[in-house]
Amino acid sequence: MNDTLIPTRFIMAATRLSKEKDVKFLLDIAERIKGIESIECETPLVIAGSGPLEKTMKRMAEQRKLNIIFVGFLHNRSNLAKYLAKADIFLAVGPIETFGLAALEALASGTPVLCRDSAAIAEVIDQNCGVALPRDATLWAREIERIMGEDREIYRDLSRSRAESFSWSRCAENLISIYQDRPAA
């Protein structure tokens, strides 16, 4: 992958493009941010992923004249990592994600996350690394505007720190601690 193809500033989503992921909501968000002056009009929404709604999403984005770049499914995980590390914000719009590994990977890359308040990843997100929101594109656009107007490096450090709380080693330590604290049978 040629790194020069990655935009300088962008908003990112990585998901399967299917109905249950509510990916058409991404189009609504892109529509709302299109009218926000403080967000540079060149700032695209980059969507990584494929699925049954891919052609429909592309057609709808073109009809609505939205600044969306569809990069398809990124087979090489290091390519996804490059996008996640360079993104200004990661959007996790799925309403019923069981955990949301892509969102946690975004945090580990130092990228703040906006997620649905109904998804499990909402329990991970705090005010230091993003926001959990209801399905309201106007609210999402406002939060995108707020975060993009703040110091990127502060969010990067806080997002990485939050993700570290959920690393495999930390999870293993917590599990061992639970077993050690358990009374002997």
PDB file of C-alpha atoms in Angstrom:
ATOM      1  CA  MET A   1       0.000   0.000   0.000  1.00  0.00           C
ATOM      2  CA  ASN A   2       1.283   3.430  -0.923  1.00  0.00           C
ATOM      3  CA  ASP A   3       1.147   5.676   2.178  1.00  0.00           C
ATOM      4  CA  THR A   4       0.740   8.745  -0.024  1.00  0.00           C
ATOM      5  CA  LEU A   5      -2.763   7.487  -0.870  1.00  0.00           C
ATOM      6  CA  ILE A   6      -3.836   7.923   2.759  1.00  0.00           C
ATOM      7  CA  PRO A   7      -5.370  11.393   3.272  1.00  0.00           C
ATOM      8  CA  THR A   8      -3.649  13.784   5.682  1.00  0.00           C
ATOM      9  CA  ARG A   9      -6.798  14.317   7.765  1.00  0.00           C
ATOM     10  CA  PHE A  10      -9.750  11.945   7.704  1.00  0.00           C
ATOM     11  CA  ILE A  11     -12.467  10.226   9.671  1.00  0.00           C
ATOM     12  CA  MET A  12     -12.479   6.423   9.524  1.00  0.00           C
ATOM     13  CA  ALA A  13     -14.829   3.479   9.805  1.00  0.00           C
ATOM     14  CA  ALA A  14     -13.898  -0.180   9.346  1.00  0.00           C
ATOM     15  CA  THR A  15     -16.804  -2.581   9.254  1.00  0.00           C
ATOM     16  CA  ARG A  16     -18.697  -5.145   7.244  1.00  0.00           C
ATOM     17  CA  LEU A  17     -21.026  -3.246   4.928  1.00  0.00           C
ATOM     18  CA  SER A  18     -24.247  -4.959   5.926  1.00  0.00           C
ATOM     19  CA  LYS A  19     -27.670  -4.069   7.281  1.00  0.00           C
ATOM     20  CA  GLU A  20     -27.079  -5.334  10.824  1.00  0.00           C
ATOM     21  CA  LYS A  21     -24.063  -3.003  11.143  1.00  0.00           C
ATOM     22  CA  ASP A  22     -26.313  -0.003  10.298  1.00  0.00           C
ATOM     23  CA  VAL A  23     -23.676   1.265   7.876  1.00  0.00           C
ATOM     24  CA  LYS A  24     -26.103   3.567   6.063  1.00  0.00           C
ATOM     25  CA  PHE A  25     -25.912   5.686   9.226  1.00  0.00           C
ATOM     26  CA  LEU A  26     -22.358   6.545   8.115  1.00  0.00           C
ATOM     27  CA  LEU A  27     -23.886   8.295   5.091  1.00  0.00           C
ATOM     28  CA  ASP A  28     -26.129  10.344   7.379  1.00  0.00           C
ATOM     29  CA  ILE A  29     -23.124  11.382   9.464  1.00  0.00           C
ATOM     30  CA  ALA A  30     -21.154  12.306   6.324  1.00  0.00           C
ATOM     31  CA  GLU A  31     -24.137  14.386   5.185  1.00  0.00           C
ATOM     32  CA  ARG A  32     -24.161  16.315   8.488  1.00  0.00           C
ATOM     33  CA  ILE A  33     -20.427  17.004   8.580  1.00  0.00           C
ATOM     34  CA  LYS A  34     -20.547  18.222   4.983  1.00  0.00           C
ATOM     35  CA  GLY A  35     -22.132  21.436   6.235  1.00  0.00           C
ATOM     36  CA  ILE A  36     -19.779  22.120   9.144  1.00  0.00           C
ATOM     37  CA  GLU A  37     -17.401  24.931   8.239  1.00  0.00           C
ATOM     38  CA  SER A  38     -14.809  24.150  10.918  1.00  0.00           C
ATOM     39  CA  ILE A  39     -14.290  20.686   9.445  1.00  0.00           C
ATOM     40  CA  GLU A  40     -12.328  21.191   6.268  1.00  0.00           C
ATOM     41  CA  CYS A  41     -14.474  20.250   3.288  1.00  0.00           C
ATOM     42  CA  GLU A  42     -11.563  18.124   2.064  1.00  0.00           C
ATOM     43  CA  THR A  43     -11.760  15.923   5.175  1.00  0.00           C
ATOM     44  CA  PRO A  44     -13.162  12.633   3.886  1.00  0.00           C
ATOM     45  CA  LEU A  45     -14.786   9.719   5.621  1.00  0.00           C
ATOM     46  CA  VAL A  46     -12.700   6.653   4.754  1.00  0.00           C
ATOM     47  CA  ILE A  47     -14.634   3.396   4.914  1.00  0.00           C
ATOM     48  CA  ALA A  48     -12.707   0.121   4.995  1.00  0.00           C
ATOM     49  CA  GLY A  49     -14.772  -2.992   4.481  1.00  0.00           C
ATOM     50  CA  SER A  50     -16.899  -4.907   2.056  1.00  0.00           C
ATOM     51  CA  GLY A  51     -20.225  -6.656   2.143  1.00  0.00           C
ATOM     52  CA  PRO A  52     -23.676  -6.896   0.605  1.00  0.00           C
ATOM     53  CA  LEU A  53     -24.355  -3.143   0.865  1.00  0.00           C
ATOM     54  CA  GLU A  54     -21.083  -2.011  -0.708  1.00  0.00           C
ATOM     55  CA  LYS A  55     -22.492  -1.140  -4.152  1.00  0.00           C
ATOM     56  CA  THR A  56     -25.566   0.502  -2.616  1.00  0.00           C
ATOM     57  CA  MET A  57     -23.427   2.581  -0.255  1.00  0.00           C
ATOM     58  CA  LYS A  58     -21.171   3.755  -3.086  1.00  0.00           C
ATOM     59  CA  ARG A  59     -24.157   4.691  -5.242  1.00  0.00           C
ATOM     60  CA  MET A  60     -25.880   6.554  -2.393  1.00  0.00           C
ATOM     61  CA  ALA A  61     -22.669   8.411  -1.476  1.00  0.00           C
ATOM     62  CA  GLU A  62     -22.252   9.510  -5.080  1.00  0.00           C
ATOM     63  CA  GLN A  63     -25.905  10.599  -5.372  1.00  0.00           C
ATOM     64  CA  ARG A  64     -25.630  12.633  -2.171  1.00  0.00           C
ATOM     65  CA  LYS A  65     -22.238  14.055  -3.235  1.00  0.00           C
ATOM     66  CA  LEU A  66     -20.589  12.908  -0.015  1.00  0.00           C
ATOM     67  CA  ASN A  67     -16.841  13.005   0.531  1.00  0.00           C
ATOM     68  CA  ILE A  68     -16.393   9.300   1.189  1.00  0.00           C
ATOM     69  CA  ILE A  69     -13.492   7.116   0.108  1.00  0.00           C
ATOM     70  CA  PHE A  70     -14.270   3.397  -0.022  1.00  0.00           C
ATOM     71  CA  VAL A  71     -11.007   1.456   0.298  1.00  0.00           C
ATOM     72  CA  GLY A  72     -12.583  -2.013   0.388  1.00  0.00           C
ATOM     73  CA  PHE A  73     -11.604  -4.825   2.697  1.00  0.00           C
ATOM     74  CA  LEU A  74      -7.997  -4.411   3.826  1.00  0.00           C
ATOM     75  CA  HIS A  75      -6.646  -7.975   3.724  1.00  0.00           C
ATOM     76  CA  ASN A  76      -3.286  -6.962   5.147  1.00  0.00           C
ATOM     77  CA  ARG A  77      -3.748  -6.049   8.828  1.00  0.00           C
ATOM     78  CA  SER A  78      -0.746  -3.716   8.710  1.00  0.00           C
ATOM     79  CA  ASN A  79      -2.555  -1.623   6.065  1.00  0.00           C
ATOM     80  CA  LEU A  80      -5.551  -1.288   8.387  1.00  0.00           C
ATOM     81  CA  ALA A  81      -3.191  -0.354  11.220  1.00  0.00           C
ATOM     82  CA  LYS A  82      -1.719   2.452   9.083  1.00  0.00           C
ATOM     83  CA  TYR A  83      -5.164   3.886   8.424  1.00  0.00           C
ATOM     84  CA  LEU A  84      -6.170   3.591  12.085  1.00  0.00           C
ATOM     85  CA  ALA A  85      -2.998   5.336  13.265  1.00  0.00           C
ATOM     86  CA  LYS A  86      -3.431   8.249  10.859  1.00  0.00           C
ATOM     87  CA  ALA A  87      -7.186   8.772  11.303  1.00  0.00           C
ATOM     88  CA  ASP A  88      -8.445  11.755  13.287  1.00  0.00           C
ATOM     89  CA  ILE A  89     -11.479   9.858  14.591  1.00  0.00           C
ATOM     90  CA  PHE A  90     -12.799   6.299  14.289  1.00  0.00           C
ATOM     91  CA  LEU A  91     -16.550   5.740  13.940  1.00  0.00           C
ATOM     92  CA  ALA A  92     -18.088   2.510  15.261  1.00  0.00           C
ATOM     93  CA  VAL A  93     -21.739   2.803  14.251  1.00  0.00           C
ATOM     94  CA  GLY A  94     -22.830  -0.812  14.786  1.00  0.00           C
ATOM     95  CA  PRO A  95     -25.706  -0.874  17.275  1.00  0.00           C
ATOM     96  CA  ILE A  96     -25.154  -4.366  18.651  1.00  0.00           C
ATOM     97  CA  GLU A  97     -21.434  -5.051  18.390  1.00  0.00           C
ATOM     98  CA  THR A  98     -20.473  -7.743  20.875  1.00  0.00           C
ATOM     99  CA  PHE A  99     -17.173  -6.021  21.518  1.00  0.00           C
ATOM    100  CA  GLY A 100     -15.860  -4.036  18.576  1.00  0.00           C
ATOM    101  CA  LEU A 101     -12.276  -5.119  18.030  1.00  0.00           C
ATOM    102  CA  ALA A 102     -11.703  -2.509  15.295  1.00  0.00           C
ATOM    103  CA  ALA A 103     -12.652   0.234  17.765  1.00  0.00           C
ATOM    104  CA  LEU A 104     -10.204  -1.131  20.347  1.00  0.00           C
ATOM    105  CA  GLU A 105      -7.517  -1.328  17.647  1.00  0.00           C
ATOM    106  CA  ALA A 106      -8.244   2.319  16.816  1.00  0.00           C
ATOM    107  CA  LEU A 107      -7.741   3.266  20.477  1.00  0.00           C
ATOM    108  CA  ALA A 108      -4.500   1.277  20.588  1.00  0.00           C
ATOM    109  CA  SER A 109      -3.402   3.258  17.526  1.00  0.00           C
ATOM    110  CA  GLY A 110      -4.112   6.478  19.392  1.00  0.00           C
ATOM    111  CA  THR A 111      -7.313   7.358  17.557  1.00  0.00           C
ATOM    112  CA  PRO A 112     -10.357   8.509  19.551  1.00  0.00           C
ATOM    113  CA  VAL A 113     -13.568   6.559  18.962  1.00  0.00           C
ATOM    114  CA  LEU A 114     -17.186   7.572  18.577  1.00  0.00           C
ATOM    115  CA  CYS A 115     -19.457   4.578  19.097  1.00  0.00           C
ATOM    116  CA  ARG A 116     -23.102   3.720  19.565  1.00  0.00           C
ATOM    117  CA  ASP A 117     -24.237   3.825  23.168  1.00  0.00           C
ATOM    118  CA  SER A 118     -25.984   0.470  22.654  1.00  0.00           C
ATOM    119  CA  ALA A 119     -22.792  -1.385  21.661  1.00  0.00           C
ATOM    120  CA  ALA A 120     -20.592  -3.269  24.122  1.00  0.00           C
ATOM    121  CA  ILE A 121     -17.549  -1.127  23.215  1.00  0.00           C
ATOM    122  CA  ALA A 122     -19.389   1.816  24.820  1.00  0.00           C
ATOM    123  CA  GLU A 123     -18.265   0.416  28.194  1.00  0.00           C
ATOM    124  CA  VAL A 124     -14.643   0.925  27.120  1.00  0.00           C
ATOM    125  CA  ILE A 125     -15.033   4.462  25.778  1.00  0.00           C
ATOM    126  CA  ASP A 126     -14.737   7.348  28.225  1.00  0.00           C
ATOM    127  CA  GLN A 127     -14.502  11.135  27.800  1.00  0.00           C
ATOM    128  CA  ASN A 128     -10.724  10.902  27.441  1.00  0.00           C
ATOM    129  CA  CYS A 129     -10.770   8.692  24.362  1.00  0.00           C
ATOM    130  CA  GLY A 130     -14.093   9.346  22.650  1.00  0.00           C
ATOM    131  CA  VAL A 131     -17.827   9.323  23.191  1.00  0.00           C
ATOM    132  CA  ALA A 132     -20.706   6.821  23.142  1.00  0.00           C
ATOM    133  CA  LEU A 133     -23.742   8.325  21.428  1.00  0.00           C
ATOM    134  CA  PRO A 134     -27.309   7.441  20.457  1.00  0.00           C
ATOM    135  CA  ARG A 135     -28.252   7.088  16.780  1.00  0.00           C
ATOM    136  CA  ASP A 136     -28.463  10.794  15.951  1.00  0.00           C
ATOM    137  CA  ALA A 137     -26.298  11.970  13.044  1.00  0.00           C
ATOM    138  CA  THR A 138     -26.432  15.587  14.221  1.00  0.00           C
ATOM    139  CA  LEU A 139     -24.958  14.634  17.624  1.00  0.00           C
ATOM    140  CA  TRP A 140     -22.244  12.598  15.921  1.00  0.00           C
ATOM    141  CA  ALA A 141     -21.377  15.533  13.640  1.00  0.00           C
ATOM    142  CA  ARG A 142     -21.116  17.874  16.643  1.00  0.00           C
ATOM    143  CA  GLU A 143     -18.785  15.474  18.457  1.00  0.00           C
ATOM    144  CA  ILE A 144     -16.668  15.059  15.332  1.00  0.00           C
ATOM    145  CA  GLU A 145     -16.415  18.842  15.080  1.00  0.00           C
ATOM    146  CA  ARG A 146     -15.459  19.131  18.770  1.00  0.00           C
ATOM    147  CA  ILE A 147     -12.811  16.412  18.684  1.00  0.00           C
ATOM    148  CA  MET A 148     -11.286  17.617  15.415  1.00  0.00           C
ATOM    149  CA  GLY A 149     -10.972  21.079  16.943  1.00  0.00           C
ATOM    150  CA  GLU A 150      -8.952  19.822  19.907  1.00  0.00           C
ATOM    151  CA  ASP A 151      -5.296  18.852  20.276  1.00  0.00           C
ATOM    152  CA  ARG A 152      -4.775  15.567  18.453  1.00  0.00           C
ATOM    153  CA  GLU A 153      -1.778  14.498  20.538  1.00  0.00           C
ATOM    154  CA  ILE A 154      -3.690  14.628  23.819  1.00  0.00           C
ATOM    155  CA  TYR A 155      -6.348  12.306  22.408  1.00  0.00           C
ATOM    156  CA  ARG A 156      -3.682  10.039  20.946  1.00  0.00           C
ATOM    157  CA  ASP A 157      -1.988   9.527  24.327  1.00  0.00           C
ATOM    158  CA  LEU A 158      -5.255   9.098  26.239  1.00  0.00           C
ATOM    159  CA  SER A 159      -6.676   6.689  23.644  1.00  0.00           C
ATOM    160  CA  ARG A 160      -3.575   4.504  23.762  1.00  0.00           C
ATOM    161  CA  SER A 161      -3.641   4.526  27.547  1.00  0.00           C
ATOM    162  CA  ARG A 162      -7.288   3.434  27.606  1.00  0.00           C
ATOM    163  CA  ALA A 163      -6.655   0.614  25.135  1.00  0.00           C
ATOM    164  CA  GLU A 164      -3.791  -0.656  27.314  1.00  0.00           C
ATOM    165  CA  SER A 165      -6.378  -1.423  30.010  1.00  0.00           C
ATOM    166  CA  PHE A 166      -7.745  -4.082  27.648  1.00  0.00           C
ATOM    167  CA  SER A 167      -4.506  -5.634  26.370  1.00  0.00           C
ATOM    168  CA  TRP A 168      -4.203  -9.426  26.440  1.00  0.00           C
ATOM    169  CA  SER A 169      -1.619  -9.266  29.222  1.00  0.00           C
ATOM    170  CA  ARG A 170      -3.827  -6.989  31.341  1.00  0.00           C
ATOM    171  CA  CYS A 171      -6.843  -9.261  30.789  1.00  0.00           C
ATOM    172  CA  ALA A 172      -4.758 -12.300  31.756  1.00  0.00           C
ATOM    173  CA  GLU A 173      -3.533 -10.534  34.921  1.00  0.00           C
ATOM    174  CA  ASN A 174      -7.107  -9.682  35.885  1.00  0.00           C
ATOM    175  CA  LEU A 175      -8.294 -13.246  35.303  1.00  0.00           C
ATOM    176  CA  ILE A 176      -5.435 -14.685  37.376  1.00  0.00           C
ATOM    177  CA  SER A 177      -6.249 -12.211  40.140  1.00  0.00           C
ATOM    178  CA  ILE A 178      -9.883 -13.345  40.164  1.00  0.00           C
ATOM    179  CA  TYR A 179      -8.835 -16.994  40.494  1.00  0.00           C
ATOM    180  CA  GLN A 180      -6.314 -16.177  43.246  1.00  0.00           C
ATOM    181  CA  ASP A 181      -8.897 -14.217  45.234  1.00  0.00           C
ATOM    182  CA  ARG A 182     -11.377 -17.085  45.048  1.00  0.00           C
ATOM    183  CA  PRO A 183     -11.721 -19.098  48.261  1.00  0.00           C
ATOM    184  CA  ALA A 184     -10.232 -22.586  48.150  1.00  0.00           C
ATOM    185  CA  ALA A 185     -12.748 -25.378  47.636  1.00  0.00           C
TER     186      ALA A 185
END
